[in-house]
Amino acid sequence: MPTRRVITGRSQEPRKRFAEEVRSLRTASGESLRDLGKVVGWDPSLFGKLESGATLGSPEVAEALDQHYGTPGLLLALWELAVGDPTQFKEQYRRYMGLEAEAISLWQYSVSRPPGLLQTAGYAREALAVGGLTGEELDQQVAARIGRRRVLEGDDAPPFRILLSEAVLRNSLRDAQEWREQLEFLAEAAARPRITLHVLPFGAGLHGLDSTDVMFLRLLDGRTVAYAENDVRGELVEETSRVERLHRTYDAVRDLALNPAESRTFILRMLEEVPCEPST
């Protein structure tokens, strides 16, 4: 078999490719970073960081550069690929993120927060900020988390079953409007045909996942892997016997939960308790 020919010689890694294209377009135009900053309207140091790969900036920056260089949609598309690239996440999540994108079905139990796949931008921002992220890094990680939702979109989206502890619906955000949007999003997701959502109410009793978030991924090769996480660490579990034990525990917890119709009603009832913004 002949060796596959590399057409451009540029990186196949989304983040590096975005940086290379930004740098290539500027150098081809003969502009300095200072010149570019004056024309486009951002600090020249930002474009230096884009070209070095130190930051990805925002979609607004990518769109402005596309307009400036006459490349409609090119840099924005590369930016989206870079933001969604699993290498944007911390090392311990990288392999899991790659597997998640390939999964043909997913199951999850969440102890205290909505699953990352079902978080709104407002929720993700507050949750990541609590973890210490700020500035551009925070913006990038919010965009990356929201980008993961593409897994659940389209006609070929994998089935996704979620068990939410009632604590997830009680741990509200500081911003009532953002919290309202998160609950509305969960209620909307619960109505989708390929998503099955259960609420585990307080009073259901002790169970084997009291302090553990867990996600199961069924892969194309027939294997199921799990990612289990508690307050201290996360672990990708691939050993068949351990995955099966975790899944039996998950099934036992599901038996304690409300059915999907009851669960959606529960979320809508919680939504009614959120204070509305005062009328003006």
PDB file of C-alpha atoms in Angstrom:
ATOM      1  CA  MET A   1       0.000   0.000   0.000  1.00  0.00           C
ATOM      2  CA  PRO A   2       1.489   3.373  -0.974  1.00  0.00           C
ATOM      3  CA  THR A   3       2.356   5.818   1.776  1.00  0.00           C
ATOM      4  CA  ARG A   4      -0.354   8.400   2.316  1.00  0.00           C
ATOM      5  CA  ARG A   5       0.800  11.717   0.919  1.00  0.00           C
ATOM      6  CA  VAL A   6       0.668  14.734   3.224  1.00  0.00           C
ATOM      7  CA  ILE A   7      -0.855  17.546   1.188  1.00  0.00           C
ATOM      8  CA  THR A   8       0.044  20.657   3.186  1.00  0.00           C
ATOM      9  CA  GLY A   9       2.734  19.456   5.555  1.00  0.00           C
ATOM     10  CA  ARG A  10       0.924  21.235   8.368  1.00  0.00           C
ATOM     11  CA  SER A  11      -0.047  19.748  11.699  1.00  0.00           C
ATOM     12  CA  GLN A  12      -2.974  17.345  11.955  1.00  0.00           C
ATOM     13  CA  GLU A  13      -3.472  18.346  15.602  1.00  0.00           C
ATOM     14  CA  PRO A  14      -6.425  20.796  15.727  1.00  0.00           C
ATOM     15  CA  ARG A  15      -4.850  23.294  18.126  1.00  0.00           C
ATOM     16  CA  LYS A  16      -1.524  23.426  16.306  1.00  0.00           C
ATOM     17  CA  ARG A  17      -3.261  23.612  12.935  1.00  0.00           C
ATOM     18  CA  PHE A  18      -5.328  26.606  14.048  1.00  0.00           C
ATOM     19  CA  ALA A  19      -2.165  28.395  15.230  1.00  0.00           C
ATOM     20  CA  GLU A  20      -0.363  27.578  11.971  1.00  0.00           C
ATOM     21  CA  GLU A  21      -3.185  28.910   9.812  1.00  0.00           C
ATOM     22  CA  VAL A  22      -3.440  32.138  11.796  1.00  0.00           C
ATOM     23  CA  ARG A  23       0.313  32.673  11.486  1.00  0.00           C
ATOM     24  CA  SER A  24       0.388  31.718   7.805  1.00  0.00           C
ATOM     25  CA  LEU A  25      -2.382  34.131   6.847  1.00  0.00           C
ATOM     26  CA  ARG A  26      -0.721  37.012   8.661  1.00  0.00           C
ATOM     27  CA  THR A  27       2.740  36.430   7.242  1.00  0.00           C
ATOM     28  CA  ALA A  28       1.303  36.030   3.727  1.00  0.00           C
ATOM     29  CA  SER A  29      -0.376  39.429   4.115  1.00  0.00           C
ATOM     30  CA  GLY A  30       2.906  41.059   5.172  1.00  0.00           C
ATOM     31  CA  GLU A  31       1.362  42.460   8.350  1.00  0.00           C
ATOM     32  CA  SER A  32       3.087  42.730  11.696  1.00  0.00           C
ATOM     33  CA  LEU A  33       1.261  41.763  14.877  1.00  0.00           C
ATOM     34  CA  ARG A  34       0.954  45.465  15.666  1.00  0.00           C
ATOM     35  CA  ASP A  35      -0.568  46.172  12.241  1.00  0.00           C
ATOM     36  CA  LEU A  36      -3.045  43.345  12.664  1.00  0.00           C
ATOM     37  CA  GLY A  37      -4.062  44.561  16.103  1.00  0.00           C
ATOM     38  CA  LYS A  38      -4.774  48.048  14.797  1.00  0.00           C
ATOM     39  CA  VAL A  39      -6.935  46.800  11.944  1.00  0.00           C
ATOM     40  CA  VAL A  40      -8.873  44.057  13.722  1.00  0.00           C
ATOM     41  CA  GLY A  41      -9.171  45.809  17.068  1.00  0.00           C
ATOM     42  CA  TRP A  42      -7.551  43.469  19.588  1.00  0.00           C
ATOM     43  CA  ASP A  43      -4.285  43.766  21.462  1.00  0.00           C
ATOM     44  CA  PRO A  44      -1.359  42.529  19.302  1.00  0.00           C
ATOM     45  CA  SER A  45      -0.236  40.258  22.145  1.00  0.00           C
ATOM     46  CA  LEU A  46      -3.406  38.207  21.691  1.00  0.00           C
ATOM     47  CA  PHE A  47      -2.481  37.372  18.105  1.00  0.00           C
ATOM     48  CA  GLY A  48       1.022  36.458  19.221  1.00  0.00           C
ATOM     49  CA  LYS A  49      -0.488  33.982  21.686  1.00  0.00           C
ATOM     50  CA  LEU A  50      -2.789  32.593  18.989  1.00  0.00           C
ATOM     51  CA  GLU A  51       0.158  31.965  16.688  1.00  0.00           C
ATOM     52  CA  SER A  52       2.221  30.308  19.403  1.00  0.00           C
ATOM     53  CA  GLY A  53      -0.670  28.108  20.492  1.00  0.00           C
ATOM     54  CA  ALA A  54      -0.704  29.600  23.988  1.00  0.00           C
ATOM     55  CA  THR A  55      -4.393  30.467  23.637  1.00  0.00           C
ATOM     56  CA  LEU A  56      -7.288  29.825  21.273  1.00  0.00           C
ATOM     57  CA  GLY A  57      -9.009  33.134  21.855  1.00  0.00           C
ATOM     58  CA  SER A  58     -12.747  33.340  21.241  1.00  0.00           C
ATOM     59  CA  PRO A  59     -15.070  32.631  18.293  1.00  0.00           C
ATOM     60  CA  GLU A  60     -15.444  36.388  17.855  1.00  0.00           C
ATOM     61  CA  VAL A  61     -11.690  36.711  17.251  1.00  0.00           C
ATOM     62  CA  ALA A  62     -11.726  33.836  14.744  1.00  0.00           C
ATOM     63  CA  GLU A  63     -14.665  35.413  12.890  1.00  0.00           C
ATOM     64  CA  ALA A  64     -12.945  38.817  12.813  1.00  0.00           C
ATOM     65  CA  LEU A  65      -9.809  37.255  11.338  1.00  0.00           C
ATOM     66  CA  ASP A  66     -11.857  35.377   8.747  1.00  0.00           C
ATOM     67  CA  GLN A  67     -13.441  38.650   7.700  1.00  0.00           C
ATOM     68  CA  HIS A  68     -10.084  40.437   7.614  1.00  0.00           C
ATOM     69  CA  TYR A  69      -8.366  37.787   5.481  1.00  0.00           C
ATOM     70  CA  GLY A  70     -11.343  36.992   3.273  1.00  0.00           C
ATOM     71  CA  THR A  71     -11.535  33.375   4.430  1.00  0.00           C
ATOM     72  CA  PRO A  72     -15.207  33.093   5.463  1.00  0.00           C
ATOM     73  CA  GLY A  73     -15.685  30.292   7.954  1.00  0.00           C
ATOM     74  CA  LEU A  74     -12.190  28.793   7.660  1.00  0.00           C
ATOM     75  CA  LEU A  75     -10.632  29.985  10.898  1.00  0.00           C
ATOM     76  CA  LEU A  76     -13.898  29.675  12.799  1.00  0.00           C
ATOM     77  CA  ALA A  77     -14.186  26.032  11.722  1.00  0.00           C
ATOM     78  CA  LEU A  78     -10.580  25.363  12.767  1.00  0.00           C
ATOM     79  CA  TRP A  79     -11.225  27.137  16.077  1.00  0.00           C
ATOM     80  CA  GLU A  80     -14.251  24.889  16.720  1.00  0.00           C
ATOM     81  CA  LEU A  81     -12.197  21.778  16.000  1.00  0.00           C
ATOM     82  CA  ALA A  82      -9.411  22.995  18.274  1.00  0.00           C
ATOM     83  CA  VAL A  83     -11.783  23.804  21.125  1.00  0.00           C
ATOM     84  CA  GLY A  84     -13.491  20.420  20.794  1.00  0.00           C
ATOM     85  CA  ASP A  85     -10.208  18.524  20.608  1.00  0.00           C
ATOM     86  CA  PRO A  86      -9.842  16.104  23.554  1.00  0.00           C
ATOM     87  CA  THR A  87      -6.311  17.425  24.206  1.00  0.00           C
ATOM     88  CA  GLN A  88      -7.932  20.627  25.494  1.00  0.00           C
ATOM     89  CA  PHE A  89      -8.909  18.701  28.613  1.00  0.00           C
ATOM     90  CA  LYS A  90      -6.617  17.690  31.432  1.00  0.00           C
ATOM     91  CA  GLU A  91      -4.484  14.630  30.864  1.00  0.00           C
ATOM     92  CA  GLN A  92      -6.593  12.296  33.017  1.00  0.00           C
ATOM     93  CA  TYR A  93      -9.633  12.936  30.801  1.00  0.00           C
ATOM     94  CA  ARG A  94      -7.986  12.715  27.390  1.00  0.00           C
ATOM     95  CA  ARG A  95      -8.483   9.041  26.668  1.00  0.00           C
ATOM     96  CA  TYR A  96     -11.982   9.142  28.122  1.00  0.00           C
ATOM     97  CA  MET A  97     -12.929  12.096  25.907  1.00  0.00           C
ATOM     98  CA  GLY A  98     -11.758  10.234  22.822  1.00  0.00           C
ATOM     99  CA  LEU A  99     -13.822   7.191  23.758  1.00  0.00           C
ATOM    100  CA  GLU A 100     -16.871   9.320  24.567  1.00  0.00           C
ATOM    101  CA  ALA A 101     -16.843  10.745  21.055  1.00  0.00           C
ATOM    102  CA  GLU A 102     -16.905   7.192  19.623  1.00  0.00           C
ATOM    103  CA  ALA A 103     -19.472   5.642  21.997  1.00  0.00           C
ATOM    104  CA  ILE A 104     -22.611   4.057  20.566  1.00  0.00           C
ATOM    105  CA  SER A 105     -24.504   4.328  23.872  1.00  0.00           C
ATOM    106  CA  LEU A 106     -23.904   6.044  27.221  1.00  0.00           C
ATOM    107  CA  TRP A 107     -25.138   5.673  30.799  1.00  0.00           C
ATOM    108  CA  GLN A 108     -24.337   8.074  33.640  1.00  0.00           C
ATOM    109  CA  TYR A 109     -25.009   8.642  37.324  1.00  0.00           C
ATOM    110  CA  SER A 110     -24.397  12.134  38.733  1.00  0.00           C
ATOM    111  CA  VAL A 111     -24.101  12.820  42.447  1.00  0.00           C
ATOM    112  CA  SER A 112     -24.207  16.614  42.765  1.00  0.00           C
ATOM    113  CA  ARG A 113     -23.863  18.322  39.361  1.00  0.00           C
ATOM    114  CA  PRO A 114     -25.503  17.896  35.953  1.00  0.00           C
ATOM    115  CA  PRO A 115     -23.461  15.722  33.571  1.00  0.00           C
ATOM    116  CA  GLY A 116     -20.979  17.726  31.523  1.00  0.00           C
ATOM    117  CA  LEU A 117     -22.905  16.708  28.401  1.00  0.00           C
ATOM    118  CA  LEU A 118     -26.004  18.438  29.765  1.00  0.00           C
ATOM    119  CA  GLN A 119     -24.522  21.585  31.296  1.00  0.00           C
ATOM    120  CA  THR A 120     -25.411  25.032  30.010  1.00  0.00           C
ATOM    121  CA  ALA A 121     -22.662  27.577  29.394  1.00  0.00           C
ATOM    122  CA  GLY A 122     -23.692  29.482  32.533  1.00  0.00           C
ATOM    123  CA  TYR A 123     -23.497  26.381  34.698  1.00  0.00           C
ATOM    124  CA  ALA A 124     -20.194  25.266  33.204  1.00  0.00           C
ATOM    125  CA  ARG A 125     -18.675  28.717  33.762  1.00  0.00           C
ATOM    126  CA  GLU A 126     -19.556  28.825  37.448  1.00  0.00           C
ATOM    127  CA  ALA A 127     -18.519  25.206  38.032  1.00  0.00           C
ATOM    128  CA  LEU A 128     -15.143  25.669  36.329  1.00  0.00           C
ATOM    129  CA  ALA A 129     -14.546  29.023  38.032  1.00  0.00           C
ATOM    130  CA  VAL A 130     -15.074  27.361  41.411  1.00  0.00           C
ATOM    131  CA  GLY A 131     -12.299  24.976  40.398  1.00  0.00           C
ATOM    132  CA  GLY A 132      -9.906  27.911  40.007  1.00  0.00           C
ATOM    133  CA  LEU A 133     -10.006  28.682  36.273  1.00  0.00           C
ATOM    134  CA  THR A 134     -10.045  32.324  35.206  1.00  0.00           C
ATOM    135  CA  GLY A 135      -9.714  34.522  32.128  1.00  0.00           C
ATOM    136  CA  GLU A 136      -8.965  32.979  28.748  1.00  0.00           C
ATOM    137  CA  GLU A 137      -8.383  29.519  30.185  1.00  0.00           C
ATOM    138  CA  LEU A 138     -11.863  29.609  31.713  1.00  0.00           C
ATOM    139  CA  ASP A 139     -13.382  30.760  28.410  1.00  0.00           C
ATOM    140  CA  GLN A 140     -11.639  27.960  26.533  1.00  0.00           C
ATOM    141  CA  GLN A 141     -12.722  25.240  28.949  1.00  0.00           C
ATOM    142  CA  VAL A 142     -16.338  26.469  28.942  1.00  0.00           C
ATOM    143  CA  ALA A 143     -16.330  26.363  25.146  1.00  0.00           C
ATOM    144  CA  ALA A 144     -14.748  22.905  25.202  1.00  0.00           C
ATOM    145  CA  ARG A 145     -17.342  21.557  27.623  1.00  0.00           C
ATOM    146  CA  ILE A 146     -20.237  22.969  25.613  1.00  0.00           C
ATOM    147  CA  GLY A 147     -18.635  21.567  22.470  1.00  0.00           C
ATOM    148  CA  ARG A 148     -18.993  18.075  23.942  1.00  0.00           C
ATOM    149  CA  ARG A 149     -22.769  18.350  23.552  1.00  0.00           C
ATOM    150  CA  ARG A 150     -22.330  17.650  19.835  1.00  0.00           C
ATOM    151  CA  VAL A 151     -22.105  13.980  20.856  1.00  0.00           C
ATOM    152  CA  LEU A 152     -25.845  14.077  21.610  1.00  0.00           C
ATOM    153  CA  GLU A 153     -26.908  15.942  18.478  1.00  0.00           C
ATOM    154  CA  GLY A 154     -28.013  14.621  15.099  1.00  0.00           C
ATOM    155  CA  ASP A 155     -30.028  11.646  13.921  1.00  0.00           C
ATOM    156  CA  ASP A 156     -27.202   9.233  14.754  1.00  0.00           C
ATOM    157  CA  ALA A 157     -26.703  10.469  18.327  1.00  0.00           C
ATOM    158  CA  PRO A 158     -26.118   7.581  20.759  1.00  0.00           C
ATOM    159  CA  PRO A 159     -28.779   6.693  23.346  1.00  0.00           C
ATOM    160  CA  PHE A 160     -27.978   8.384  26.674  1.00  0.00           C
ATOM    161  CA  ARG A 161     -29.461   7.305  30.029  1.00  0.00           C
ATOM    162  CA  ILE A 162     -28.847   9.591  33.009  1.00  0.00           C
ATOM    163  CA  LEU A 163     -29.563   9.127  36.697  1.00  0.00           C
ATOM    164  CA  LEU A 164     -29.518  12.393  38.646  1.00  0.00           C
ATOM    165  CA  SER A 165     -29.415  12.494  42.416  1.00  0.00           C
ATOM    166  CA  GLU A 166     -31.925  15.017  43.721  1.00  0.00           C
ATOM    167  CA  ALA A 167     -28.904  16.918  45.036  1.00  0.00           C
ATOM    168  CA  VAL A 168     -28.112  17.863  41.420  1.00  0.00           C
ATOM    169  CA  LEU A 169     -31.430  19.753  41.289  1.00  0.00           C
ATOM    170  CA  ARG A 170     -30.968  21.349  44.702  1.00  0.00           C
ATOM    171  CA  ASN A 171     -27.425  22.711  44.307  1.00  0.00           C
ATOM    172  CA  SER A 172     -28.473  25.886  42.528  1.00  0.00           C
ATOM    173  CA  LEU A 173     -26.253  28.519  40.942  1.00  0.00           C
ATOM    174  CA  ARG A 174     -25.757  31.963  42.461  1.00  0.00           C
ATOM    175  CA  ASP A 175     -27.434  33.514  39.425  1.00  0.00           C
ATOM    176  CA  ALA A 176     -31.125  32.562  39.517  1.00  0.00           C
ATOM    177  CA  GLN A 177     -31.586  33.169  35.777  1.00  0.00           C
ATOM    178  CA  GLU A 178     -28.625  30.930  34.897  1.00  0.00           C
ATOM    179  CA  TRP A 179     -30.017  28.257  37.209  1.00  0.00           C
ATOM    180  CA  ARG A 180     -33.431  28.562  35.567  1.00  0.00           C
ATOM    181  CA  GLU A 181     -31.804  28.050  32.160  1.00  0.00           C
ATOM    182  CA  GLN A 182     -29.984  24.954  33.433  1.00  0.00           C
ATOM    183  CA  LEU A 183     -33.197  23.385  34.752  1.00  0.00           C
ATOM    184  CA  GLU A 184     -35.012  24.286  31.530  1.00  0.00           C
ATOM    185  CA  PHE A 185     -32.251  22.612  29.542  1.00  0.00           C
ATOM    186  CA  LEU A 186     -32.514  19.440  31.640  1.00  0.00           C
ATOM    187  CA  ALA A 187     -36.288  19.373  31.151  1.00  0.00           C
ATOM    188  CA  GLU A 188     -35.856  19.848  27.394  1.00  0.00           C
ATOM    189  CA  ALA A 189     -33.195  17.126  27.251  1.00  0.00           C
ATOM    190  CA  ALA A 190     -35.464  14.742  29.161  1.00  0.00           C
ATOM    191  CA  ALA A 191     -38.043  15.086  26.374  1.00  0.00           C
ATOM    192  CA  ARG A 192     -35.647  14.070  23.603  1.00  0.00           C
ATOM    193  CA  PRO A 193     -36.289  10.615  22.139  1.00  0.00           C
ATOM    194  CA  ARG A 194     -32.716   9.368  22.566  1.00  0.00           C
ATOM    195  CA  ILE A 195     -32.257  10.636  26.122  1.00  0.00           C
ATOM    196  CA  THR A 196     -33.723   8.850  29.148  1.00  0.00           C
ATOM    197  CA  LEU A 197     -33.486  10.783  32.398  1.00  0.00           C
ATOM    198  CA  HIS A 198     -34.229   9.516  35.906  1.00  0.00           C
ATOM    199  CA  VAL A 199     -34.206  11.459  39.173  1.00  0.00           C
ATOM    200  CA  LEU A 200     -33.156   9.638  42.334  1.00  0.00           C
ATOM    201  CA  PRO A 201     -35.082  11.453  45.093  1.00  0.00           C
ATOM    202  CA  PHE A 202     -33.880  12.015  48.615  1.00  0.00           C
ATOM    203  CA  GLY A 203     -35.112   9.228  50.858  1.00  0.00           C
ATOM    204  CA  ALA A 204     -34.388   6.465  48.362  1.00  0.00           C
ATOM    205  CA  GLY A 205     -31.895   5.031  50.822  1.00  0.00           C
ATOM    206  CA  LEU A 206     -28.183   4.259  50.801  1.00  0.00           C
ATOM    207  CA  HIS A 207     -26.710   2.758  47.647  1.00  0.00           C
ATOM    208  CA  GLY A 208     -23.390   1.848  46.078  1.00  0.00           C
ATOM    209  CA  LEU A 209     -22.878   5.124  44.208  1.00  0.00           C
ATOM    210  CA  ASP A 210     -23.509   7.521  47.116  1.00  0.00           C
ATOM    211  CA  SER A 211     -20.296   9.455  46.521  1.00  0.00           C
ATOM    212  CA  THR A 212     -19.308   8.433  42.990  1.00  0.00           C
ATOM    213  CA  ASP A 213     -20.131   9.869  39.585  1.00  0.00           C
ATOM    214  CA  VAL A 214     -19.868   7.218  36.906  1.00  0.00           C
ATOM    215  CA  MET A 215     -20.232   7.157  33.115  1.00  0.00           C
ATOM    216  CA  PHE A 216     -20.408   3.992  31.029  1.00  0.00           C
ATOM    217  CA  LEU A 217     -19.540   3.999  27.335  1.00  0.00           C
ATOM    218  CA  ARG A 218     -20.448   1.163  24.989  1.00  0.00           C
ATOM    219  CA  LEU A 219     -17.968   1.149  22.118  1.00  0.00           C
ATOM    220  CA  LEU A 220     -18.130  -0.026  18.519  1.00  0.00           C
ATOM    221  CA  ASP A 221     -16.076  -3.123  19.280  1.00  0.00           C
ATOM    222  CA  GLY A 222     -18.676  -4.269  21.810  1.00  0.00           C
ATOM    223  CA  ARG A 223     -16.685  -3.359  24.914  1.00  0.00           C
ATOM    224  CA  THR A 224     -18.068  -1.200  27.706  1.00  0.00           C
ATOM    225  CA  VAL A 225     -15.721   1.020  29.684  1.00  0.00           C
ATOM    226  CA  ALA A 226     -16.458   3.210  32.683  1.00  0.00           C
ATOM    227  CA  TYR A 227     -15.148   6.453  34.069  1.00  0.00           C
ATOM    228  CA  ALA A 228     -15.642   6.751  37.836  1.00  0.00           C
ATOM    229  CA  GLU A 229     -14.948   9.964  39.713  1.00  0.00           C
ATOM    230  CA  ASN A 230     -15.171  11.140  43.305  1.00  0.00           C
ATOM    231  CA  ASP A 231     -13.952  14.243  45.144  1.00  0.00           C
ATOM    232  CA  VAL A 232     -10.352  13.001  45.114  1.00  0.00           C
ATOM    233  CA  ARG A 233      -9.698  11.492  41.696  1.00  0.00           C
ATOM    234  CA  GLY A 234     -11.092  10.049  38.494  1.00  0.00           C
ATOM    235  CA  GLU A 235     -10.314   6.673  36.934  1.00  0.00           C
ATOM    236  CA  LEU A 236     -10.951   5.122  33.539  1.00  0.00           C
ATOM    237  CA  VAL A 237     -12.034   1.524  34.193  1.00  0.00           C
ATOM    238  CA  GLU A 238     -11.536  -0.932  31.330  1.00  0.00           C
ATOM    239  CA  GLU A 239     -11.219  -4.275  33.127  1.00  0.00           C
ATOM    240  CA  THR A 240     -14.350  -6.233  32.207  1.00  0.00           C
ATOM    241  CA  SER A 241     -15.069  -7.639  35.671  1.00  0.00           C
ATOM    242  CA  ARG A 242     -14.804  -4.219  37.336  1.00  0.00           C
ATOM    243  CA  VAL A 243     -16.989  -2.586  34.700  1.00  0.00           C
ATOM    244  CA  GLU A 244     -19.633  -5.292  35.182  1.00  0.00           C
ATOM    245  CA  ARG A 245     -19.637  -4.797  38.965  1.00  0.00           C
ATOM    246  CA  LEU A 246     -20.059  -1.059  38.528  1.00  0.00           C
ATOM    247  CA  HIS A 247     -22.856  -1.584  36.019  1.00  0.00           C
ATOM    248  CA  ARG A 248     -24.739  -3.923  38.375  1.00  0.00           C
ATOM    249  CA  THR A 249     -24.500  -1.219  41.037  1.00  0.00           C
ATOM    250  CA  TYR A 250     -25.771   1.346  38.533  1.00  0.00           C
ATOM    251  CA  ASP A 251     -28.741  -0.874  37.645  1.00  0.00           C
ATOM    252  CA  ALA A 252     -29.596  -1.252  41.338  1.00  0.00           C
ATOM    253  CA  VAL A 253     -29.594   2.550  41.747  1.00  0.00           C
ATOM    254  CA  ARG A 254     -31.780   2.952  38.649  1.00  0.00           C
ATOM    255  CA  ASP A 255     -34.345   0.641  40.259  1.00  0.00           C
ATOM    256  CA  LEU A 256     -34.649   3.166  43.124  1.00  0.00           C
ATOM    257  CA  ALA A 257     -35.191   6.165  40.834  1.00  0.00           C
ATOM    258  CA  LEU A 258     -38.336   7.779  39.453  1.00  0.00           C
ATOM    259  CA  ASN A 259     -39.434   6.763  35.987  1.00  0.00           C
ATOM    260  CA  PRO A 260     -38.722   9.187  33.103  1.00  0.00           C
ATOM    261  CA  ALA A 261     -42.171  10.844  33.117  1.00  0.00           C
ATOM    262  CA  GLU A 262     -42.096  11.320  36.890  1.00  0.00           C
ATOM    263  CA  SER A 263     -38.534  12.623  36.649  1.00  0.00           C
ATOM    264  CA  ARG A 264     -39.371  15.290  34.081  1.00  0.00           C
ATOM    265  CA  THR A 265     -42.335  16.386  36.194  1.00  0.00           C
ATOM    266  CA  PHE A 266     -39.992  16.580  39.182  1.00  0.00           C
ATOM    267  CA  ILE A 267     -37.621  18.889  37.258  1.00  0.00           C
ATOM    268  CA  LEU A 268     -40.487  21.108  36.113  1.00  0.00           C
ATOM    269  CA  ARG A 269     -41.685  21.364  39.716  1.00  0.00           C
ATOM    270  CA  MET A 270     -38.186  22.424  40.772  1.00  0.00           C
ATOM    271  CA  LEU A 271     -38.232  24.991  37.986  1.00  0.00           C
ATOM    272  CA  GLU A 272     -41.385  26.543  39.420  1.00  0.00           C
ATOM    273  CA  GLU A 273     -39.524  27.177  42.676  1.00  0.00           C
ATOM    274  CA  VAL A 274     -36.821  29.305  41.017  1.00  0.00           C
ATOM    275  CA  PRO A 275     -37.456  33.027  41.568  1.00  0.00           C
ATOM    276  CA  CYS A 276     -38.376  34.883  38.391  1.00  0.00           C
ATOM    277  CA  GLU A 277     -36.564  38.059  37.389  1.00  0.00           C
ATOM    278  CA  PRO A 278     -38.468  41.117  38.618  1.00  0.00           C
ATOM    279  CA  SER A 279     -40.539  42.752  35.882  1.00  0.00           C
ATOM    280  CA  THR A 280     -39.464  46.212  34.718  1.00  0.00           C
TER     281      THR A 280
END
